[in-house]
XYZ file of C-alpha atoms in Angstrom:
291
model
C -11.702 -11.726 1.243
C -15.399 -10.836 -0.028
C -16.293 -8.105 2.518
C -14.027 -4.899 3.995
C -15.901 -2.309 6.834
C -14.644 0.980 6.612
C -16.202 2.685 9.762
C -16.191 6.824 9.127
C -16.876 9.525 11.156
C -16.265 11.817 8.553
C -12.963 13.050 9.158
C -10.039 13.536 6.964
C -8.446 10.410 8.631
C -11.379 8.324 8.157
C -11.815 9.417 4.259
C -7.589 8.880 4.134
C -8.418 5.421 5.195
C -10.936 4.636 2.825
C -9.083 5.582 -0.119
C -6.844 3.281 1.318
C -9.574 0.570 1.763
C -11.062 1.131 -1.904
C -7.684 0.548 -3.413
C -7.322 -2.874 -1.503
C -10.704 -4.113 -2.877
C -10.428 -3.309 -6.351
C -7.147 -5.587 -5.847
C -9.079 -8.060 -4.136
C -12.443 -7.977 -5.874
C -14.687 -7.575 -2.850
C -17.165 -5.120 -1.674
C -17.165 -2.440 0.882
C -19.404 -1.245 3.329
C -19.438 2.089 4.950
C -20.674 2.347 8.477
C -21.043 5.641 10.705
C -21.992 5.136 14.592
C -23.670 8.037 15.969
C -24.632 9.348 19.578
C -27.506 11.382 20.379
C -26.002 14.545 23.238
C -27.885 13.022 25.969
C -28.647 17.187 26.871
C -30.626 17.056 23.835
C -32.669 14.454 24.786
C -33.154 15.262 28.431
C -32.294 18.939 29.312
C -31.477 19.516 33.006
C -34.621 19.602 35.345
C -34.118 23.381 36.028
C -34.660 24.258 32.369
C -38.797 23.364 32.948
C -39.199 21.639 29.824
C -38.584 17.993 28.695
C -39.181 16.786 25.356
C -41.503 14.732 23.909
C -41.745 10.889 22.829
C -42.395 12.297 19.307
C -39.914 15.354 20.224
C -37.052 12.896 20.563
C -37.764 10.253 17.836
C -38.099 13.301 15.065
C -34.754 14.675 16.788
C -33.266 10.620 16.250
C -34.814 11.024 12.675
C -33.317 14.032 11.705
C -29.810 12.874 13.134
C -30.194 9.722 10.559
C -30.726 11.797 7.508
C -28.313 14.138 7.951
C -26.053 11.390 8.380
C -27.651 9.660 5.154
C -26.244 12.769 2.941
C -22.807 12.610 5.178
C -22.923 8.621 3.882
C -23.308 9.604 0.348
C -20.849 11.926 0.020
C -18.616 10.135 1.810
C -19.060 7.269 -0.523
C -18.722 9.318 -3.820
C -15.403 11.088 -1.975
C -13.678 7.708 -1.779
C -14.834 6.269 -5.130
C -13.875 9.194 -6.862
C -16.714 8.579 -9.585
C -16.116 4.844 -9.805
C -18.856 2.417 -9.888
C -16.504 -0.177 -8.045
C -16.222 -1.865 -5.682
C -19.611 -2.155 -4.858
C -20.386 0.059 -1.590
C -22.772 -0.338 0.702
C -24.271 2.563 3.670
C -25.070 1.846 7.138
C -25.501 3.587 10.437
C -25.995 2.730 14.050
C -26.337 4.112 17.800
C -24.235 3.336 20.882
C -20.246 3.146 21.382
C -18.621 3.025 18.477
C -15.809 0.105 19.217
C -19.066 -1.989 19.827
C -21.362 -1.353 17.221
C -18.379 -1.448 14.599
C -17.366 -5.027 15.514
C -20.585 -6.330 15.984
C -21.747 -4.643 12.523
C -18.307 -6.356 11.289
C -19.302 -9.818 12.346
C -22.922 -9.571 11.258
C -21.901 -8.698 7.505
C -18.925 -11.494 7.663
C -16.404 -9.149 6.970
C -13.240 -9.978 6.432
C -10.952 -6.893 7.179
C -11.468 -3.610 9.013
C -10.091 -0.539 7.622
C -9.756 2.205 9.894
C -7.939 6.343 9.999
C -5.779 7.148 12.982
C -4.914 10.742 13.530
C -1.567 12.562 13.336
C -2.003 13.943 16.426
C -3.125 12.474 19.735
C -3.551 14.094 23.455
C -1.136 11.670 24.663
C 2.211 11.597 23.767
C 2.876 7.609 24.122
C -0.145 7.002 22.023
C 0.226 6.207 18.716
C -3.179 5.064 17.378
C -5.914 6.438 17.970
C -8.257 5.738 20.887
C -11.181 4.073 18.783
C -9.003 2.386 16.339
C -7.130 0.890 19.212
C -10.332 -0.303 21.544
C -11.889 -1.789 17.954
C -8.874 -3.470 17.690
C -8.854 -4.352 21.231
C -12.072 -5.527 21.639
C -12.379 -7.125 18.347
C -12.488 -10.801 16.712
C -11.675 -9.589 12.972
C -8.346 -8.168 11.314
C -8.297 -3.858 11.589
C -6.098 -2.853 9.287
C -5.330 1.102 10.704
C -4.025 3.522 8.630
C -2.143 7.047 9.802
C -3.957 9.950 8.131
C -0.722 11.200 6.026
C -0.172 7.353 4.555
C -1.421 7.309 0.941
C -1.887 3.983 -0.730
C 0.985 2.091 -2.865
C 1.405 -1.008 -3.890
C 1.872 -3.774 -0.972
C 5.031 -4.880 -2.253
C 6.738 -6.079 1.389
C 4.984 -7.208 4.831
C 6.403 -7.841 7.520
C 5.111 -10.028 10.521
C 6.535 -9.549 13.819
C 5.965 -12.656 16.595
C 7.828 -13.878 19.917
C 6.438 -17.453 19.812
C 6.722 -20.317 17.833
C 6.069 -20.414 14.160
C 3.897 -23.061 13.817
C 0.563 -24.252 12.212
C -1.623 -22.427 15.002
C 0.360 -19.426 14.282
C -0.055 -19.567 10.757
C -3.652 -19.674 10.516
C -3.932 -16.304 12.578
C -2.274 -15.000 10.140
C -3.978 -16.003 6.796
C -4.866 -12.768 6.199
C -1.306 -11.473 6.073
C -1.058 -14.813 3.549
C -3.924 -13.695 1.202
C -2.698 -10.231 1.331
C 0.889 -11.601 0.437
C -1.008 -13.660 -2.437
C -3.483 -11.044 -4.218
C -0.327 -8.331 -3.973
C 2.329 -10.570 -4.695
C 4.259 -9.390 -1.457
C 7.376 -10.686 -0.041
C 6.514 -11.715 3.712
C 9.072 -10.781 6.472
C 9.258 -12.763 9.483
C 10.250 -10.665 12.607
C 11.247 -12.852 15.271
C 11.538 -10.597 18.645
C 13.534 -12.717 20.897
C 13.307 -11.772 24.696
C 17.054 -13.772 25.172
C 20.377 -13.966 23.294
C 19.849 -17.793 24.017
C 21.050 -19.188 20.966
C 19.239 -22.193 21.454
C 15.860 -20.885 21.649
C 16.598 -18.516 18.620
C 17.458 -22.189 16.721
C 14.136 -23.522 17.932
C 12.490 -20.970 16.319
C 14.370 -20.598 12.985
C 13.724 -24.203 12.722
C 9.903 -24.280 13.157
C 10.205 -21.691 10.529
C 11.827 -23.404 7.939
C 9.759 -26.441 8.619
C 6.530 -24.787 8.495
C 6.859 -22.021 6.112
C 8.056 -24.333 2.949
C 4.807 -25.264 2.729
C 2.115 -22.821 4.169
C 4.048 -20.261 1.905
C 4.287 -22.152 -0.426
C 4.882 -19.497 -3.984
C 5.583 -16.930 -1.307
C 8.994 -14.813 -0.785
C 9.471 -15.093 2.635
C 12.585 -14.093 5.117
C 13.535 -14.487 8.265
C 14.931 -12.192 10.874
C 15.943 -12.482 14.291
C 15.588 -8.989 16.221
C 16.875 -9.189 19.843
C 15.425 -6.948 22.375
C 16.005 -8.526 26.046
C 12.973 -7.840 27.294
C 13.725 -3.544 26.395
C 10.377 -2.499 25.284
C 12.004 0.537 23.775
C 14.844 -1.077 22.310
C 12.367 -3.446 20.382
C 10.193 -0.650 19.109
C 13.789 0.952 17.903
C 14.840 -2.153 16.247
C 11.577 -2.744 14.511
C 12.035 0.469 12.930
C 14.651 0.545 12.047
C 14.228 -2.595 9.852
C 11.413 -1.457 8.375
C 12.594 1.308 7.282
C 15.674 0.272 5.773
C 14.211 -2.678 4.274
C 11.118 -0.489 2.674
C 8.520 -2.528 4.538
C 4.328 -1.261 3.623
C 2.493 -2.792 6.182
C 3.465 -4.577 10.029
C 1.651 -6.954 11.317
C 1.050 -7.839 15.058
C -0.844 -10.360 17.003
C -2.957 -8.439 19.737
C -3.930 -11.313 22.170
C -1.608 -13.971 23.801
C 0.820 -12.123 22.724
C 2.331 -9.608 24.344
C 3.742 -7.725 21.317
C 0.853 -5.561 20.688
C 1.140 -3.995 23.480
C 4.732 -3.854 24.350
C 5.268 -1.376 20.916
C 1.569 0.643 21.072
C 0.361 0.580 24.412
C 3.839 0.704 26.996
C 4.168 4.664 28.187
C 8.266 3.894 27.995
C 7.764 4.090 24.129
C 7.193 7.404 21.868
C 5.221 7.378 18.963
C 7.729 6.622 16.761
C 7.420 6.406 12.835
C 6.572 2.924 12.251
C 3.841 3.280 14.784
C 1.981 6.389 12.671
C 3.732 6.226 8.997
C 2.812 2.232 7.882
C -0.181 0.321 8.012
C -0.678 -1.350 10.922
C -2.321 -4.863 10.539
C -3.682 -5.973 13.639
C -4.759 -9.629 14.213
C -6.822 -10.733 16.653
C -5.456 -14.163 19.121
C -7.321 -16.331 20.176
């Protein structure tokens, strides 16, 4: 893990998170890079036809200049903010124009990174949301791990993860989650397997336990790993409940979910049947993306 985006619009979540993000690399060794997506007010640029004027070409590109050093200095202090006077990791600026869910996962692929480290807010318009809106269309939309952290969670060792699935644990599996694996390996984490069966059927709960013990011997290999089996017959709230309650009784620091071709994800964040409820806002989330 060489490269980690922290995208920032300058909000207390967004510096929260990169805190967060700066600890993780100076665990890691890599380098960071800080990227702020910006939107010129369309009114700006073209005032309504009754107000008699329209701006320039030059008008609007000194307007689109101005914009980009103001958010230059906003960069800066940023940076110094979450490196508290450090010279590591490394840091690197950037801005860009257009949605910000976009530009942050195409800026993400272009610089190879390897994790995205994002704020969510305490407080959301809707009550059955429990990330926020951006975090949750980068991770979405997205081909690399987002890693989203609640605004009031402050960094501590990752001592415990835990990885919740509701298909096979096998070799395909496993390499969707490597970066759970390296995270396990640079922290020297225990790994939790949450297995969310849909059925009490006993036999498909042996199925799995059994690809499980086959497979993890040896793809976690020097890893403390253990397995549970959390039943939620097909009750998305019932599963969210259960989840939470193991994690917090078991002191888990981050949960990780598989957001496509799996229906997981959004069964716990995105069903309207299911409250934000702790585990949602006051743990890391680590989201990675199917394929």
């Amino acid at each position: 893990m060489k490269n980690i985006l922290i995208p920032t619009d300058f909000s207390d979540h967004a510096k929260n998170a990169g805190f967060y993000a700066v600890e993780i690399a100076k665990v890691i060794k890599s380098q960071i890079y800080i990227l702020h997506t910006f939107n010129i007010a369309a009114s700006k640029l073209y005032p309504p036809v009754y107000s008699g004027t329209m701006p320039s070409e030059q008008e609007r590109k000194a307007l689109t200049q101005q914009l980009e050093k103001d958010n230059e200095i906003n960069l800066r202090t940023f940076k110094e903010t979450i490196l508290k006077g450090q010279a590591e990791p490394v840091a690197h600026l950037a801005q860009s124009t257009g949605f910000v869910s976009e530009s942050v996962n195409q800026f993400a692929e272009k610089k190879n990174a390897d994790l995205i480290v994002m704020g969510t807010k305490a407080k959301l318009k809707r009550s059955d949301a429990s990330l926020a809106p951006i975090t949750f269309d980068v991770i979405n939309s997205g081909v690399i791990p987002v890693l989203a952290i609640h605004e009031n969670i402050k960094f501590s060792p990752v001592k415990k993860i835990a990885i919740a699935v509701n298909k096979n644990f096998d070799q395909e599996l496993l390499n969707l989650f490597e970066t759970v694996i390296k995270f396990a390996k640079y922290f020297k984490s225990e790994i939790h397997i949450l297995y969310c069966s849909k059925t009490d059927d006993a036999d498909e709960i042996n199925i799995f336990n059994n690809s499980v013990r086959e497979e993890a011997n040896s793809l976690l290999s020097g890893i403390k790993w253990t397995l549970v089996n959390i039943k939620n017959n097909n009750n998305e709230e019932k599963l969210a409940t259960k989840v939470d309650e193991y994690i917090f009784a078991n002191n888990i620091n981050i949960l990780s979910l598989i957001t496509r071709k799996q229906d997981l994800f959004q069964k716990i964040y995105q069903s309207s049947k299911i409250q934000a409820k702790k585990f949602h806002t006051e743990i890391p989330l680590l989201a990675i993306p199917g394929v």
